[in-house]
mmCIF file of C-alpha atoms in Angstrom:
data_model
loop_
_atom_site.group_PDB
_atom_site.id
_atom_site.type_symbol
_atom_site.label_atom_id
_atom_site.label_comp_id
_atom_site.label_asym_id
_atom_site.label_seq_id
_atom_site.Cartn_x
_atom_site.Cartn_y
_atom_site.Cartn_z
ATOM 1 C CA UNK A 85 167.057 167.718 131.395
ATOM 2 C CA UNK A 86 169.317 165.150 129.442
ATOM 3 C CA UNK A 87 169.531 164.889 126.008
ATOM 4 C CA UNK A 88 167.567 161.575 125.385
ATOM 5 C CA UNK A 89 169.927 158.818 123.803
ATOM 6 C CA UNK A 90 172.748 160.542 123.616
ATOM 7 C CA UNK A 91 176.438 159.612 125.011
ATOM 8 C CA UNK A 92 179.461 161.632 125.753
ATOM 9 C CA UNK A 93 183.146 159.332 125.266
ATOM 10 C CA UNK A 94 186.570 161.199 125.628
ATOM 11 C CA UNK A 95 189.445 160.207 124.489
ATOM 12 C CA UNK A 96 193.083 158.991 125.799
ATOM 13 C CA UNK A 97 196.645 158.806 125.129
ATOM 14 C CA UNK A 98 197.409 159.011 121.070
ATOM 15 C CA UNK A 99 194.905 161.902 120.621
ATOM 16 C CA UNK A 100 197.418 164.759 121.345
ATOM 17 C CA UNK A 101 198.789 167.278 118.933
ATOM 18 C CA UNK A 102 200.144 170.854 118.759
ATOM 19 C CA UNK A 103 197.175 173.072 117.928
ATOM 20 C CA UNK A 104 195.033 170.153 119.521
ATOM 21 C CA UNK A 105 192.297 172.752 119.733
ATOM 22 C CA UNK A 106 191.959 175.223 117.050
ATOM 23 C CA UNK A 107 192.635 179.172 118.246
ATOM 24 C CA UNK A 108 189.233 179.800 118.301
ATOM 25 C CA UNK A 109 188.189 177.865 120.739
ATOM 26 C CA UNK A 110 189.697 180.632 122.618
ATOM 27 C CA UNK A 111 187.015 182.772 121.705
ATOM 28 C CA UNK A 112 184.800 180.585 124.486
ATOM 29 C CA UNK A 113 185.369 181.960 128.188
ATOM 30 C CA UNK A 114 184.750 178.559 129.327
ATOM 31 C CA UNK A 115 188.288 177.481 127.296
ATOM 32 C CA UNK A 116 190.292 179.892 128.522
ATOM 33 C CA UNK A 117 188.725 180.230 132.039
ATOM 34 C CA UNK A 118 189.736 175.799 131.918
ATOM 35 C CA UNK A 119 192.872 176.305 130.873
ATOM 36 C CA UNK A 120 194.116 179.431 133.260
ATOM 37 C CA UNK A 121 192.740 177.100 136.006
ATOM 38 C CA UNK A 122 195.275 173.829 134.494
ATOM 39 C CA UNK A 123 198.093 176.370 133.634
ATOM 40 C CA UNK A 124 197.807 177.505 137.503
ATOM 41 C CA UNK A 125 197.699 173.878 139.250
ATOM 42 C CA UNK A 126 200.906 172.634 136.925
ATOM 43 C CA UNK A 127 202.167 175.688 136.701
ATOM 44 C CA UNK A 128 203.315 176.183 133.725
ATOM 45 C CA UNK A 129 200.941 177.812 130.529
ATOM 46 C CA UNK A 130 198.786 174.688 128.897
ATOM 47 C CA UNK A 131 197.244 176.861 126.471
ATOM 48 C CA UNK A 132 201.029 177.817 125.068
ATOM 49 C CA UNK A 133 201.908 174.775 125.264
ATOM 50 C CA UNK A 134 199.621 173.394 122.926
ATOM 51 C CA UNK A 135 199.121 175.799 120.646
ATOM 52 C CA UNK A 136 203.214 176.713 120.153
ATOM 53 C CA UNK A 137 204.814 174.047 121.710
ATOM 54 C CA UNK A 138 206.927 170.787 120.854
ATOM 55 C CA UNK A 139 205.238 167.351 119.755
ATOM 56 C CA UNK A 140 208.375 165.503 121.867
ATOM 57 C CA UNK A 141 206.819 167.828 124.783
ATOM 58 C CA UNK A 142 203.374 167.240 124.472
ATOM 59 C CA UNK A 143 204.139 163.255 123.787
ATOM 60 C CA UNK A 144 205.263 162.842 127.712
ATOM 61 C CA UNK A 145 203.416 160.457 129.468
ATOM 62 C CA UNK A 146 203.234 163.085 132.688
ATOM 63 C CA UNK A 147 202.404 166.019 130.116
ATOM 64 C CA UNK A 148 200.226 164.476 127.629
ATOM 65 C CA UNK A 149 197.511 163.092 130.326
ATOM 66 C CA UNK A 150 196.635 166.417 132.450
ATOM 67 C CA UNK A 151 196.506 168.617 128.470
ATOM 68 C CA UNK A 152 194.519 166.143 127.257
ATOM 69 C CA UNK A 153 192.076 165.809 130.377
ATOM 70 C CA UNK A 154 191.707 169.878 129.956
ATOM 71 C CA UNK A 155 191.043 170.009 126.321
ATOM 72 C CA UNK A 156 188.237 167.374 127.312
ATOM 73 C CA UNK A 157 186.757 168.826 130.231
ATOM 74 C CA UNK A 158 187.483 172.854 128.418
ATOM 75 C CA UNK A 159 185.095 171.235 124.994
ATOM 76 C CA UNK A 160 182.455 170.086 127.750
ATOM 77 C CA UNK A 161 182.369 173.075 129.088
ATOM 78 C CA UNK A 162 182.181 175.205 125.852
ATOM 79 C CA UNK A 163 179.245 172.254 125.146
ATOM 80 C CA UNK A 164 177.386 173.858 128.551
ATOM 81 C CA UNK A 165 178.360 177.441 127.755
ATOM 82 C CA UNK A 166 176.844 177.437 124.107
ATOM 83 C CA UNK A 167 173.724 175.759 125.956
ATOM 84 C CA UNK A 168 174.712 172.262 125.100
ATOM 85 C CA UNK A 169 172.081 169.655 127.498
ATOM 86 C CA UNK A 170 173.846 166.583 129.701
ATOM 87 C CA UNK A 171 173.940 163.521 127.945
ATOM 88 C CA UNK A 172 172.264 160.078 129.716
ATOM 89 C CA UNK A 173 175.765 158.112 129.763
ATOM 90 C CA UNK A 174 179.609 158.970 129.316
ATOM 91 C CA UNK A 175 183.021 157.147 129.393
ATOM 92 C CA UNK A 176 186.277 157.687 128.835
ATOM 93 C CA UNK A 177 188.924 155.413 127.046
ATOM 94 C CA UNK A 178 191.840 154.954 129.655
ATOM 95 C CA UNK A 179 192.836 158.680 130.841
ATOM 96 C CA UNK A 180 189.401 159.721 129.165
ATOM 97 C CA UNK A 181 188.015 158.178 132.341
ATOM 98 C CA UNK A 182 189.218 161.025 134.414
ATOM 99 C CA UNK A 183 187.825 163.584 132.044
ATOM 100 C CA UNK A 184 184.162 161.769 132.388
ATOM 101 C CA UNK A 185 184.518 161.917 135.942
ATOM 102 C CA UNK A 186 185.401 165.461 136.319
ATOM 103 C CA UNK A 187 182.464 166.451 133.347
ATOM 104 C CA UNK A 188 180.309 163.812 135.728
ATOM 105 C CA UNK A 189 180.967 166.094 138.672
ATOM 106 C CA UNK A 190 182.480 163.172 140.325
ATOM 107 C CA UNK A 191 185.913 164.624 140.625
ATOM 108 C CA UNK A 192 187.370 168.201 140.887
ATOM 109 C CA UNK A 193 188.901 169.690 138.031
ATOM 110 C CA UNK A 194 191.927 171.085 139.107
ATOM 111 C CA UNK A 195 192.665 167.453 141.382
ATOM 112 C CA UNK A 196 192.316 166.034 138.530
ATOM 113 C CA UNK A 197 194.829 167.519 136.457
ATOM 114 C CA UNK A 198 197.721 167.108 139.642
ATOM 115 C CA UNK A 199 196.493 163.808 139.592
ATOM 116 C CA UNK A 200 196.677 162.670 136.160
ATOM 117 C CA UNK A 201 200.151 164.348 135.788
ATOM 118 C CA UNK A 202 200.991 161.841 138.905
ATOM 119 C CA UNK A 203 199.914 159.081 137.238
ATOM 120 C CA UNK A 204 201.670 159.713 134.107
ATOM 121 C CA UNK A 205 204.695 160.120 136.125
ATOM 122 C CA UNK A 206 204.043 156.346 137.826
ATOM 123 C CA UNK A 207 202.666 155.250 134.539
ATOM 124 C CA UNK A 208 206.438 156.133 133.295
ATOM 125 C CA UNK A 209 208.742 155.296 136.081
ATOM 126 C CA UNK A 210 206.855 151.974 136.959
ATOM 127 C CA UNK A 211 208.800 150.064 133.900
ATOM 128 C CA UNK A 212 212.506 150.842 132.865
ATOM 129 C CA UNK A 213 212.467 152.848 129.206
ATOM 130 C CA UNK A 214 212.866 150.350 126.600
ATOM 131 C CA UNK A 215 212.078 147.154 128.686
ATOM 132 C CA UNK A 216 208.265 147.642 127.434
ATOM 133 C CA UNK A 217 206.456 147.575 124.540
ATOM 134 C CA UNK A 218 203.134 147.946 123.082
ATOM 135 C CA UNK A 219 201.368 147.061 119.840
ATOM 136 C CA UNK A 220 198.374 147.239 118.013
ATOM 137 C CA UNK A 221 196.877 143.876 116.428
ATOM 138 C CA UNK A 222 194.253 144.347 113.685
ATOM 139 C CA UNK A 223 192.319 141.352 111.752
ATOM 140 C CA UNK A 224 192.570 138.684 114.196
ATOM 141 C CA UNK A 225 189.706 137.057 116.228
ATOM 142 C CA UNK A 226 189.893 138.945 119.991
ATOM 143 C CA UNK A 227 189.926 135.271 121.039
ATOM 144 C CA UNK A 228 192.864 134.409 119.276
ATOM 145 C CA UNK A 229 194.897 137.506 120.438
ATOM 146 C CA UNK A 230 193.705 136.167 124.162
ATOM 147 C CA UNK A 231 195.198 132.155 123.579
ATOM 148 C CA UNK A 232 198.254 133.596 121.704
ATOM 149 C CA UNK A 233 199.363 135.830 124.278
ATOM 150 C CA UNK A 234 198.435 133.692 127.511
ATOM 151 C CA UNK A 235 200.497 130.500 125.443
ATOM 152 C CA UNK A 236 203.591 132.867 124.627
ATOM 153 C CA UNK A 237 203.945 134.314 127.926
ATOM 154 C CA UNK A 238 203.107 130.675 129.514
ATOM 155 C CA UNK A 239 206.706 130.207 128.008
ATOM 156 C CA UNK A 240 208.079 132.862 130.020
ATOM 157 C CA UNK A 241 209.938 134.395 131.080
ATOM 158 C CA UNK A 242 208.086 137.953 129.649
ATOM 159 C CA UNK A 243 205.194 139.200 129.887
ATOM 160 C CA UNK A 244 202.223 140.334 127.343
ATOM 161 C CA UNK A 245 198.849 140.038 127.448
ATOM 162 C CA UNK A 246 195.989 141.918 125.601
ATOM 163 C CA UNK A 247 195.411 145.442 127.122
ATOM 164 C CA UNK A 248 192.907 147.561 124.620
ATOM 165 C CA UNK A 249 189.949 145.613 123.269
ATOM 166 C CA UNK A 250 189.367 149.004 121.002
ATOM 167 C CA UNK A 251 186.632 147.380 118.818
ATOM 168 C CA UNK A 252 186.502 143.732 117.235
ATOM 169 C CA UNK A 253 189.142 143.173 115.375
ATOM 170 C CA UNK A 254 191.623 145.859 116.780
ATOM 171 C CA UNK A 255 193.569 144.768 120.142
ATOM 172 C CA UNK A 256 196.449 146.592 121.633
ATOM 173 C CA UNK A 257 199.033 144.100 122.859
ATOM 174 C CA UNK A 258 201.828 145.283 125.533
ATOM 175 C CA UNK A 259 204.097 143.509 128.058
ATOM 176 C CA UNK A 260 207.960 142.915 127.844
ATOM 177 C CA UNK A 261 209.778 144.252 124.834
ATOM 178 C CA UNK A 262 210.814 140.539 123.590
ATOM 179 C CA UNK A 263 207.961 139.120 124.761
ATOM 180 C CA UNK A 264 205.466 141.428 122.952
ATOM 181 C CA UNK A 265 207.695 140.440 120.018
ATOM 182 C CA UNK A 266 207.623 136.667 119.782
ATOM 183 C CA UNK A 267 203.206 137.493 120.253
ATOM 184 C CA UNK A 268 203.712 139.541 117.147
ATOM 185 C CA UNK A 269 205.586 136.733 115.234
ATOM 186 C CA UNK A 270 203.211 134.260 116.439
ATOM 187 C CA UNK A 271 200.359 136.463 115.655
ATOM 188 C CA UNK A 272 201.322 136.708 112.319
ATOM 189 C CA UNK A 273 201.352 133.533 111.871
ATOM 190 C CA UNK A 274 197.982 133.001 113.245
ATOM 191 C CA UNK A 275 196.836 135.219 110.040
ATOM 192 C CA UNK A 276 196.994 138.628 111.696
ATOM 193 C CA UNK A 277 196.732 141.611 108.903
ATOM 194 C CA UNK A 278 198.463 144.028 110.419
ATOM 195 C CA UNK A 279 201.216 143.710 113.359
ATOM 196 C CA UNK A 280 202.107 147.530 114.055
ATOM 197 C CA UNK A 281 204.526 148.198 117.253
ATOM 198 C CA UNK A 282 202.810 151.442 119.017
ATOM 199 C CA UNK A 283 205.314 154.639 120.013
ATOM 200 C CA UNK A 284 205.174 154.265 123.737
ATOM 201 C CA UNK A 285 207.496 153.433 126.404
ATOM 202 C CA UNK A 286 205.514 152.013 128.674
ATOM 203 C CA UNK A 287 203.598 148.369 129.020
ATOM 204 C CA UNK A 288 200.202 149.969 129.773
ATOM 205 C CA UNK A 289 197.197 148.064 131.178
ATOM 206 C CA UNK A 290 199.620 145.248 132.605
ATOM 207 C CA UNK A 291 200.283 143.421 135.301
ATOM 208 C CA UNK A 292 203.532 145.738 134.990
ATOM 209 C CA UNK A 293 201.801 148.515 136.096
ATOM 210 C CA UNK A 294 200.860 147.435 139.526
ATOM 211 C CA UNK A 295 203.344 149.681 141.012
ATOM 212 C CA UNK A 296 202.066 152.597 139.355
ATOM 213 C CA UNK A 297 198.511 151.517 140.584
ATOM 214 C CA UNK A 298 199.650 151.109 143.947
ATOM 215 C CA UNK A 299 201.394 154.621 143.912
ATOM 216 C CA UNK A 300 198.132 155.721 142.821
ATOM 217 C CA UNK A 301 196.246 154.726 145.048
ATOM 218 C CA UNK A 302 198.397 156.766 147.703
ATOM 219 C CA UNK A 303 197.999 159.625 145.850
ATOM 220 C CA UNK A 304 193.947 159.481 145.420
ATOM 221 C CA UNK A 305 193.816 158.316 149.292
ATOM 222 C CA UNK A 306 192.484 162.108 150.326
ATOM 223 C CA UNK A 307 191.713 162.481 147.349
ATOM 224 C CA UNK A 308 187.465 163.722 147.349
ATOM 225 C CA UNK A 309 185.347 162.051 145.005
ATOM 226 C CA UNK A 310 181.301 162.215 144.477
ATOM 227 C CA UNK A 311 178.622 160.069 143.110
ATOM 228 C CA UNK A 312 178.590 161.153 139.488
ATOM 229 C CA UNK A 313 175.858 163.241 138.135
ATOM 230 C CA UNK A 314 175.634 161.417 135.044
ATOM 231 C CA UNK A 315 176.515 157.493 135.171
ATOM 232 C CA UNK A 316 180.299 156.802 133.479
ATOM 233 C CA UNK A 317 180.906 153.260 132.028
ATOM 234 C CA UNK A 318 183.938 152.337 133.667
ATOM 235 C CA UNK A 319 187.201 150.734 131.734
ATOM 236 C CA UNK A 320 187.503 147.804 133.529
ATOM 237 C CA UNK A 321 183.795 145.933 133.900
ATOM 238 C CA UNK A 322 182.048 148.376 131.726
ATOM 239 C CA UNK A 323 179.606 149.023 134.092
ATOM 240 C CA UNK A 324 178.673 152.235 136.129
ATOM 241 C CA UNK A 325 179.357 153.076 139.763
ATOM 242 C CA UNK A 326 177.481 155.821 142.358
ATOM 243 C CA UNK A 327 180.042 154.313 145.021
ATOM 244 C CA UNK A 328 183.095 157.044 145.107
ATOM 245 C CA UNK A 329 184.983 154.611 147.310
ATOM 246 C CA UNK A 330 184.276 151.852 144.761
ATOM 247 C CA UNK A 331 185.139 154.784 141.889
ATOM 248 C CA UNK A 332 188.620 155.126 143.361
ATOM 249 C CA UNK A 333 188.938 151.328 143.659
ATOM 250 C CA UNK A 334 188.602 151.228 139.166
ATOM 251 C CA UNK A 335 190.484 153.714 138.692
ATOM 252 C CA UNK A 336 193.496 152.215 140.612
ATOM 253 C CA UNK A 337 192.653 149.027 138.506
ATOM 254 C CA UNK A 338 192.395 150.515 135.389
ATOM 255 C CA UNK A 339 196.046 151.550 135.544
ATOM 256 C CA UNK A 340 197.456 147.314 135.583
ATOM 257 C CA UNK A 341 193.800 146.078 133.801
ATOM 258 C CA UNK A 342 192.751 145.958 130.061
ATOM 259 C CA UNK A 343 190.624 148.559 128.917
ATOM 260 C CA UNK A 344 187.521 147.226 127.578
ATOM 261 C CA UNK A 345 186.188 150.038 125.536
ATOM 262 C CA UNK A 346 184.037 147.548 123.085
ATOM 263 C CA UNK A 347 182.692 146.284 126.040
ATOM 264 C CA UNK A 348 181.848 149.433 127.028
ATOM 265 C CA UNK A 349 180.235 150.787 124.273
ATOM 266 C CA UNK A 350 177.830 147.874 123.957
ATOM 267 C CA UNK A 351 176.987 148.810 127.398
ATOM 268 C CA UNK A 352 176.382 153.010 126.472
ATOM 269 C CA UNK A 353 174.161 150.853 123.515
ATOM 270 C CA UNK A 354 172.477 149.091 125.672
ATOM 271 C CA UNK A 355 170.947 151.776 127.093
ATOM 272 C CA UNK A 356 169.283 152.830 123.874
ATOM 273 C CA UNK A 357 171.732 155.685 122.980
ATOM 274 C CA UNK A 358 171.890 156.260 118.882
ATOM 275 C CA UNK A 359 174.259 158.915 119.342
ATOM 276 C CA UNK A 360 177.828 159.454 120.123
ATOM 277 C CA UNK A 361 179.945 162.764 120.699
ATOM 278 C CA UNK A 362 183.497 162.744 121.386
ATOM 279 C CA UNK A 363 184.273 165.391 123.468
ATOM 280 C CA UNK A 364 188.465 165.837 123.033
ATOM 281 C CA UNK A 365 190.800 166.362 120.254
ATOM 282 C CA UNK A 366 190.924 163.852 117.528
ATOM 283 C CA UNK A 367 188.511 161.406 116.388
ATOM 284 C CA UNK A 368 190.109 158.262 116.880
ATOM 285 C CA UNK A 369 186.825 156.975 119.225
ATOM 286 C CA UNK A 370 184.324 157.939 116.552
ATOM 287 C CA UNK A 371 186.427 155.583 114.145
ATOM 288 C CA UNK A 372 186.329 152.904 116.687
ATOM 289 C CA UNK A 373 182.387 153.375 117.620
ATOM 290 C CA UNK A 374 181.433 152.393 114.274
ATOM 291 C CA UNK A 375 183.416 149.265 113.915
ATOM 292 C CA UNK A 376 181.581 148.153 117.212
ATOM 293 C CA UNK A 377 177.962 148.889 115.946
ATOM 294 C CA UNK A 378 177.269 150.837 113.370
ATOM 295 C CA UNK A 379 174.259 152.080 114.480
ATOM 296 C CA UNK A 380 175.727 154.932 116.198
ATOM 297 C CA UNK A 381 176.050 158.019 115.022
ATOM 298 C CA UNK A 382 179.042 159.704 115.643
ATOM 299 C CA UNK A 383 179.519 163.416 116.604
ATOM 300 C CA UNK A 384 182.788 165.534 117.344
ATOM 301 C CA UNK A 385 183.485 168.888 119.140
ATOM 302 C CA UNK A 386 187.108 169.383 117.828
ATOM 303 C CA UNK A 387 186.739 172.045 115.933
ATOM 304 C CA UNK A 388 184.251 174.765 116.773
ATOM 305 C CA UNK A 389 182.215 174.259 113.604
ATOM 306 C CA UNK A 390 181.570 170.721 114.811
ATOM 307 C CA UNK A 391 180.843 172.111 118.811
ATOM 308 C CA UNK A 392 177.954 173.678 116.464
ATOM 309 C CA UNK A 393 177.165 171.562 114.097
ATOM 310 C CA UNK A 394 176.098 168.970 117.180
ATOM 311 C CA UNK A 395 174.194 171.058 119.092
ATOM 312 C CA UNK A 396 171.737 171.644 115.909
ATOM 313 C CA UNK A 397 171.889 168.239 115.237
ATOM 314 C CA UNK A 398 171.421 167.193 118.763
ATOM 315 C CA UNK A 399 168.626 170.045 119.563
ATOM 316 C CA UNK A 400 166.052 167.936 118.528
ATOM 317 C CA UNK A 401 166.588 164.904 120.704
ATOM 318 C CA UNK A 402 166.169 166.581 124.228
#
């Protein structure tokens, strides 16, 4: 039985911390049983890692996307463990895809986590360090961000282009490091409140990311996925897919297309949910649910008070 109009979302890159999870989420055997099976595929120990490790560690593109995927799919699991229903609809912002998926049953945990460590690697490689940029836009008209970008990098010879419509008013910019400047300049100008370059070395969501997508797609070739369980709003047309061959066609996309998270959270809406739990660390999605439609009501499993605190509130709704 699903918990009646409720959504799961998990999060992506910019969510990751040391102590991520709080120690005693240890104290669930579906945490550490998660991790131990992440710590064997990479090899190395995830739980260490982000409980006692370094933020410069944890802040690699290859690293940050396979612990962040684990801490998602370890709080869905704790979620199940502590008797926690299925909700009617998840999605994932950008890597937070994957960890739907694999909480959808749509993909295998531990292929996940090789596989989102590869595409953090391609992610990384696919674009010389310090020849991208990225950078968040807030209290501008999406449309404007749109006509700015497409007229600044019609002047070539750069790229940037919108990549993360996060909610209205909040757009992630990214392209070529100049390029991505003179958009910021021009933004300004265009009455932009806030301008702020993002700490990344990568052009995400860009056309410069094609080679990373088509590396990728190598890598998810064999790769076995299912119909999911529970429908995921994908990134890129924030729709949902029982396909897996049309599945592993998004998520090759999603690498070099914009993530369209407001999109997709009008679609989760429009399917009468009226509540929202973030399953992964931070709550940067709750903050951005509400400035979509603030009719949702936002719920977090980050700490294991809140793991609880949702279930009570969410007993009633089954």
């Amino acid at each position: 039985m699903a918990l009646a109009h409720t959504a799961f979302v998990f999060p992506g890159q910019g969510s990751q911390k040391v102590g991520m999870l709080a120690a005693a989420h240890a104290e669930y055997g579906a945490v550490r049983d998660t991790f131990n099976a992440a710590s064997e595929a990479l090899g190395y120990d995830m739980w260490d890692l982000i409980q006692h490790g370094e933020q410069d560690a944890l802040n690699l593109t290859a690293t940050t996307q396979p612990v962040l995927l684990t801490c998602s799919v370890a709080l869905w699991r704790a979620w199940q463990e502590q008797g926690g229903e299925a909700p009617v609809v998840m999605a994932g912002h950008s890597l937070g895809e994957f960890s739907a998926l694999v909480c959808a049953g749509a993909l295998d945990f531990a292929d996940a986590v090789r596989l989102v460590r590869q595409r953090g690697e391609f992610m990384q490689t696919a674009v010389p360090v310090g020849e991208g940029a990225m950078a968040a836009i807030i209290g501008v008209d999406d449309e404007v961000i749109v006509d700015i970008c497409a007229e600044v990098a019609g002047q070539g010879p750069g790229v940037v282009a919108p990549v993360n419509f996060n909610s209205p008013g909040q757009v992630v910019i990214a392209g070529h490091t100049a390029t991505v400047d003179a958009a910021i300049a021009a933004l300004k100008e265009a009455g932009a409140k806030r301008a702020m370059p993002l700490p990344v070395s990568a052009p995400f969501h860009t056309v410069l990311m094609k080679p990373a997508g088509e590396r990728l797609a190598e890598a998810m070739a064999e790769l076995a996925i299912h119909s999911p369980a529970i429908p995921v709003i994908h990134n890129v047309h924030c729709q949902a897919e029982a396909d897996p061959e049309r599945i592993r066609e998004l998520l090759v996309r999603q690498i070099y297309s914009p993530v369209q998270w407001t999109g997709c959270m009008q679609a989760i809406a429009e399917r009468g949910v009226s509540d929202v739990v973030e399953c992964g660390p931070g709550k940067v999605l709750s903050g951005l649910n509400r400035r979509i439609d603030k009719s949702l009501a936002s719920h977090s499993l980050e700490e294991p008070e809140g793991l609880q605190a949702t279930l009570t509130a969410l007993s009633g709704g089954a």
